[in-house]
Amino acid sequence: MRLVLLGPPGSGKGTQATRLKDKLDIAHISTGDMLRAEIAAGSELGKQARSVMDAGNLVSDEILLGMLESRLAQADVSKGFILDGYPRNVAQANALGELLARIGQPLDAVVQLDVPTELLVERIAGRAKEQGRADDNPESVRQRLQVYNEQTAPVVDFYAGRGTLARVDGVGELDEVEARIHQAIKP
Ligand code: ADP
């Protein structure tokens, strides 16, 4: 199973991706986690990404594509994968399509987690208290939501136009939402 999980910040993408990965025994590829690992390691890439991420903006398409390409070349990906945080704009969606066609691993499904904005803001505020992520401050959150609406929402339309999109209600208990996703991606 090769899957893209789309959804605004705070929609529960990361949580659900972790569950799906365990249940389906596929690789979980979170571009946000990969970037945070680069920052933690103090790499050149991490240094470049840090201020952009803290401000709630998108890291360059070029950096992301390079990162993704090397991740998709790793052995564990052959059993399938769930992409969490990519693609985030239409250029990335096109690049992903080309890359997956080239390696002969097309997507099976694209799932969008639907959550109303008021709830997103509330959830991120809760997470900020628990985890203290540098980009979970109010200004950055506002910017990330705006970036989502301007750049990532068109990706939803991109896949909807290709008939590969499943919309899933992301409001409810974690188990409930997970069950909806399984239902949506059932072959
Ligand atoms: P969230 O879904 O809560 O916004 P992520 O962990 O997915 O959190 O992403 C955190 C940040 O990492 C983003 O705001 C962005 O700066 C950067 N990032 C992650 N994925 C991408 C991507 N595909 N393209 C550009 N930037 C990205």
CSV table of C-alpha atoms and ligand atoms in Angstrom, one decimal:
chain,number,residue,atom,x,y,z
A,1,MET,CA,0.0,0.0,0.0
A,2,ARG,CA,1.4,3.4,-1.1
A,3,LEU,CA,-0.5,6.2,0.5
A,4,VAL,CA,-0.4,10.0,0.8
A,5,LEU,CA,-2.1,11.5,3.9
A,6,LEU,CA,-3.1,15.2,3.5
A,7,GLY,CA,-4.4,17.5,6.1
A,8,PRO,CA,-3.8,20.9,7.8
A,9,PRO,CA,-1.4,21.2,10.7
A,10,GLY,CA,-3.2,19.8,13.8
A,11,SER,CA,-5.4,17.5,11.7
A,12,GLY,CA,-3.8,14.4,13.3
A,13,LYS,CA,-1.9,13.3,10.2
A,14,GLY,CA,1.2,12.3,12.2
A,15,THR,CA,-0.8,10.4,14.8
A,16,GLN,CA,-2.8,8.5,12.2
A,17,ALA,CA,0.2,7.9,10.0
A,18,THR,CA,2.0,6.2,13.0
A,19,ARG,CA,-1.1,4.0,13.5
A,20,LEU,CA,-1.4,3.1,9.9
A,21,LYS,CA,2.3,2.3,9.6
A,22,ASP,CA,2.0,-0.2,12.5
A,23,LYS,CA,-1.3,-1.7,11.3
A,24,LEU,CA,-0.2,-2.1,7.6
A,25,ASP,CA,3.5,-2.7,8.2
A,26,ILE,CA,4.6,0.0,5.8
A,27,ALA,CA,7.2,2.8,6.1
A,28,HIS,CA,6.1,6.1,7.7
A,29,ILE,CA,7.7,9.0,5.8
A,30,SER,CA,7.2,12.3,7.7
A,31,THR,CA,9.0,15.1,6.0
A,32,GLY,CA,8.4,17.3,9.1
A,33,ASP,CA,10.1,14.6,11.3
A,34,MET,CA,13.0,14.3,8.7
A,35,LEU,CA,13.6,18.0,8.8
A,36,ARG,CA,13.4,18.1,12.6
A,37,ALA,CA,16.0,15.3,12.6
A,38,GLU,CA,18.3,17.4,10.4
A,39,ILE,CA,17.9,20.3,12.7
A,40,ALA,CA,18.7,18.1,15.8
A,41,ALA,CA,21.8,16.7,14.0
A,42,GLY,CA,23.0,20.3,13.2
A,43,SER,CA,23.4,19.5,9.5
A,44,GLU,CA,23.8,22.2,6.9
A,45,LEU,CA,20.3,21.3,5.6
A,46,GLY,CA,19.0,21.6,9.1
A,47,LYS,CA,20.5,25.0,9.5
A,48,GLN,CA,18.9,26.2,6.3
A,49,ALA,CA,15.5,24.7,7.2
A,50,ARG,CA,15.3,25.9,10.8
A,51,SER,CA,14.3,29.6,10.5
A,52,VAL,CA,11.9,28.8,7.6
A,53,MET,CA,10.1,26.2,9.7
A,54,ASP,CA,10.0,28.3,12.8
A,55,ALA,CA,8.3,31.0,10.8
A,56,GLY,CA,5.7,28.5,9.5
A,57,ASN,CA,6.8,28.7,5.9
A,58,LEU,CA,7.7,25.9,3.5
A,59,VAL,CA,11.2,24.7,3.1
A,60,SER,CA,12.3,24.8,-0.6
A,61,ASP,CA,10.9,22.2,-3.0
A,62,GLU,CA,14.4,21.3,-4.1
A,63,ILE,CA,15.6,20.4,-0.6
A,64,LEU,CA,12.4,18.4,0.0
A,65,LEU,CA,12.6,16.5,-3.3
A,66,GLY,CA,16.3,15.5,-2.7
A,67,MET,CA,15.4,14.3,0.8
A,68,LEU,CA,12.4,12.4,-0.4
A,69,GLU,CA,14.3,10.8,-3.3
A,70,SER,CA,16.9,9.4,-1.0
A,71,ARG,CA,14.3,8.2,1.5
A,72,LEU,CA,12.3,6.4,-1.2
A,73,ALA,CA,15.5,4.6,-2.2
A,74,GLN,CA,15.8,2.9,1.2
A,75,ALA,CA,15.0,-0.8,1.4
A,76,ASP,CA,12.0,-0.6,3.9
A,77,VAL,CA,10.0,1.4,1.3
A,78,SER,CA,9.6,-1.6,-0.9
A,79,LYS,CA,6.8,-3.0,1.4
A,80,GLY,CA,4.8,0.3,0.9
A,81,PHE,CA,4.8,3.7,2.5
A,82,ILE,CA,2.6,6.4,4.0
A,83,LEU,CA,3.7,9.9,3.1
A,84,ASP,CA,2.9,12.5,5.8
A,85,GLY,CA,3.6,16.1,5.1
A,86,TYR,CA,4.4,15.7,1.4
A,87,PRO,CA,3.3,17.0,-1.1
A,88,ARG,CA,2.5,20.4,0.3
A,89,ASN,CA,2.1,22.3,-3.0
A,90,VAL,CA,1.2,21.5,-6.5
A,91,ALA,CA,4.8,21.6,-7.7
A,92,GLN,CA,5.6,18.9,-5.1
A,93,ALA,CA,2.6,16.9,-6.2
A,94,ASN,CA,3.8,16.9,-9.8
A,95,ALA,CA,7.4,16.1,-8.7
A,96,LEU,CA,6.1,13.2,-6.6
A,97,GLY,CA,4.1,11.8,-9.5
A,98,GLU,CA,7.2,11.9,-11.8
A,99,LEU,CA,9.4,10.4,-9.1
A,100,LEU,CA,7.0,7.5,-8.3
A,101,ALA,CA,6.4,6.8,-12.0
A,102,ARG,CA,10.2,6.7,-12.5
A,103,ILE,CA,10.7,4.1,-9.7
A,104,GLY,CA,7.6,2.2,-10.8
A,105,GLN,CA,5.7,2.7,-7.5
A,106,PRO,CA,2.5,4.7,-8.2
A,107,LEU,CA,0.2,5.8,-5.4
A,108,ASP,CA,-2.7,3.6,-4.3
A,109,ALA,CA,-4.6,6.2,-2.4
A,110,VAL,CA,-4.6,9.8,-1.2
A,111,VAL,CA,-6.5,10.5,2.0
A,112,GLN,CA,-7.5,14.0,3.2
A,113,LEU,CA,-8.2,14.5,6.9
A,114,ASP,CA,-10.9,17.1,7.3
A,115,VAL,CA,-10.9,19.1,10.5
A,116,PRO,CA,-12.5,22.5,11.0
A,117,THR,CA,-10.1,25.4,11.6
A,118,GLU,CA,-11.3,26.3,15.2
A,119,LEU,CA,-10.5,22.7,16.3
A,120,LEU,CA,-7.0,22.8,14.6
A,121,VAL,CA,-6.1,25.9,16.6
A,122,GLU,CA,-7.3,24.3,19.8
A,123,ARG,CA,-5.4,21.0,19.2
A,124,ILE,CA,-2.1,22.8,18.3
A,125,ALA,CA,-2.4,24.9,21.4
A,126,GLY,CA,-2.7,21.7,23.4
A,127,ARG,CA,0.3,20.1,21.6
A,128,ALA,CA,2.4,23.2,22.2
A,129,LYS,CA,1.9,22.8,26.0
A,130,GLU,CA,2.9,19.1,25.8
A,131,GLN,CA,5.7,19.0,23.3
A,132,GLY,CA,7.0,22.6,23.0
A,133,ARG,CA,7.6,22.4,19.2
A,134,ALA,CA,9.3,25.6,18.1
A,135,ASP,CA,6.7,26.2,15.4
A,136,ASP,CA,3.7,25.7,17.6
A,137,ASN,CA,3.6,29.4,18.7
A,138,PRO,CA,0.5,31.4,17.7
A,139,GLU,CA,2.2,33.4,15.0
A,140,SER,CA,3.7,30.4,13.3
A,141,VAL,CA,0.5,28.5,13.6
A,142,ARG,CA,-1.4,31.3,11.9
A,143,GLN,CA,1.2,31.3,9.1
A,144,ARG,CA,1.1,27.5,8.7
A,145,LEU,CA,-2.7,27.5,8.4
A,146,GLN,CA,-2.5,30.3,5.8
A,147,VAL,CA,0.2,28.4,3.9
A,148,TYR,CA,-2.0,25.3,4.0
A,149,ASN,CA,-5.0,27.2,2.6
A,150,GLU,CA,-3.0,28.9,-0.1
A,151,GLN,CA,-0.6,26.1,-1.2
A,152,THR,CA,-1.7,22.8,0.1
A,153,ALA,CA,-5.5,23.0,-0.4
A,154,PRO,CA,-4.9,23.1,-4.2
A,155,VAL,CA,-3.1,19.7,-3.8
A,156,VAL,CA,-6.4,18.3,-2.5
A,157,ASP,CA,-8.1,19.6,-5.7
A,158,PHE,CA,-5.2,18.2,-7.7
A,159,TYR,CA,-5.9,14.6,-6.5
A,160,ALA,CA,-9.6,15.1,-6.5
A,161,GLY,CA,-9.4,15.9,-10.2
A,162,ARG,CA,-7.5,12.7,-10.8
A,163,GLY,CA,-10.1,10.6,-8.9
A,164,THR,CA,-7.7,9.3,-6.3
A,165,LEU,CA,-8.8,11.4,-3.3
A,166,ALA,CA,-10.7,10.0,-0.3
A,167,ARG,CA,-12.0,12.6,2.2
A,168,VAL,CA,-12.2,11.4,5.8
A,169,ASP,CA,-13.8,13.2,8.7
A,170,GLY,CA,-10.9,13.9,11.1
A,171,VAL,CA,-13.1,14.8,14.1
A,172,GLY,CA,-13.7,12.1,16.7
A,173,GLU,CA,-11.8,9.6,18.8
A,174,LEU,CA,-8.5,8.4,17.4
A,175,ASP,CA,-9.8,4.9,16.9
A,176,GLU,CA,-12.9,6.2,15.1
A,177,VAL,CA,-10.8,8.3,12.7
A,178,GLU,CA,-8.4,5.4,12.1
A,179,ALA,CA,-11.3,3.1,11.2
A,180,ARG,CA,-12.6,5.7,8.7
A,181,ILE,CA,-9.3,5.8,7.0
A,182,HIS,CA,-9.1,2.0,6.7
A,183,GLN,CA,-12.6,2.0,5.3
A,184,ALA,CA,-11.6,4.7,2.8
A,185,ILE,CA,-8.5,2.9,1.5
A,186,LYS,CA,-10.0,-0.5,1.3
A,187,PRO,CA,-9.3,-1.9,-2.2
B,1,ADP,P1,2.4,20.3,10.6
B,1,ADP,O1,1.6,19.3,9.8
B,1,ADP,O2,2.0,20.4,12.0
B,1,ADP,O3,2.6,21.6,10.0
B,1,ADP,P2,4.9,19.0,9.9
B,1,ADP,O4,5.8,18.3,10.9
B,1,ADP,O5,4.3,18.2,8.8
B,1,ADP,O6,3.9,19.7,10.8
B,1,ADP,O7,5.8,20.2,9.2
B,1,ADP,C1,6.5,21.1,9.9
B,1,ADP,C2,7.2,22.1,9.0
B,1,ADP,O8,8.2,21.4,8.2
B,1,ADP,C3,6.4,22.8,8.0
B,1,ADP,O9,5.7,24.0,8.5
B,1,ADP,C4,7.4,23.2,6.9
B,1,ADP,O10,8.2,24.3,7.3
B,1,ADP,C5,8.3,22.0,6.9
B,1,ADP,N1,7.9,21.0,5.9
B,1,ADP,C6,7.5,19.7,6.1
B,1,ADP,N2,7.2,19.1,5.0
B,1,ADP,C7,7.4,20.0,4.0
B,1,ADP,C8,7.3,20.0,2.6
B,1,ADP,N3,6.8,18.9,2.0
B,1,ADP,N4,7.6,21.1,1.9
B,1,ADP,C9,8.1,22.1,2.5
B,1,ADP,N5,8.3,22.2,3.8
B,1,ADP,C10,7.9,21.2,4.6
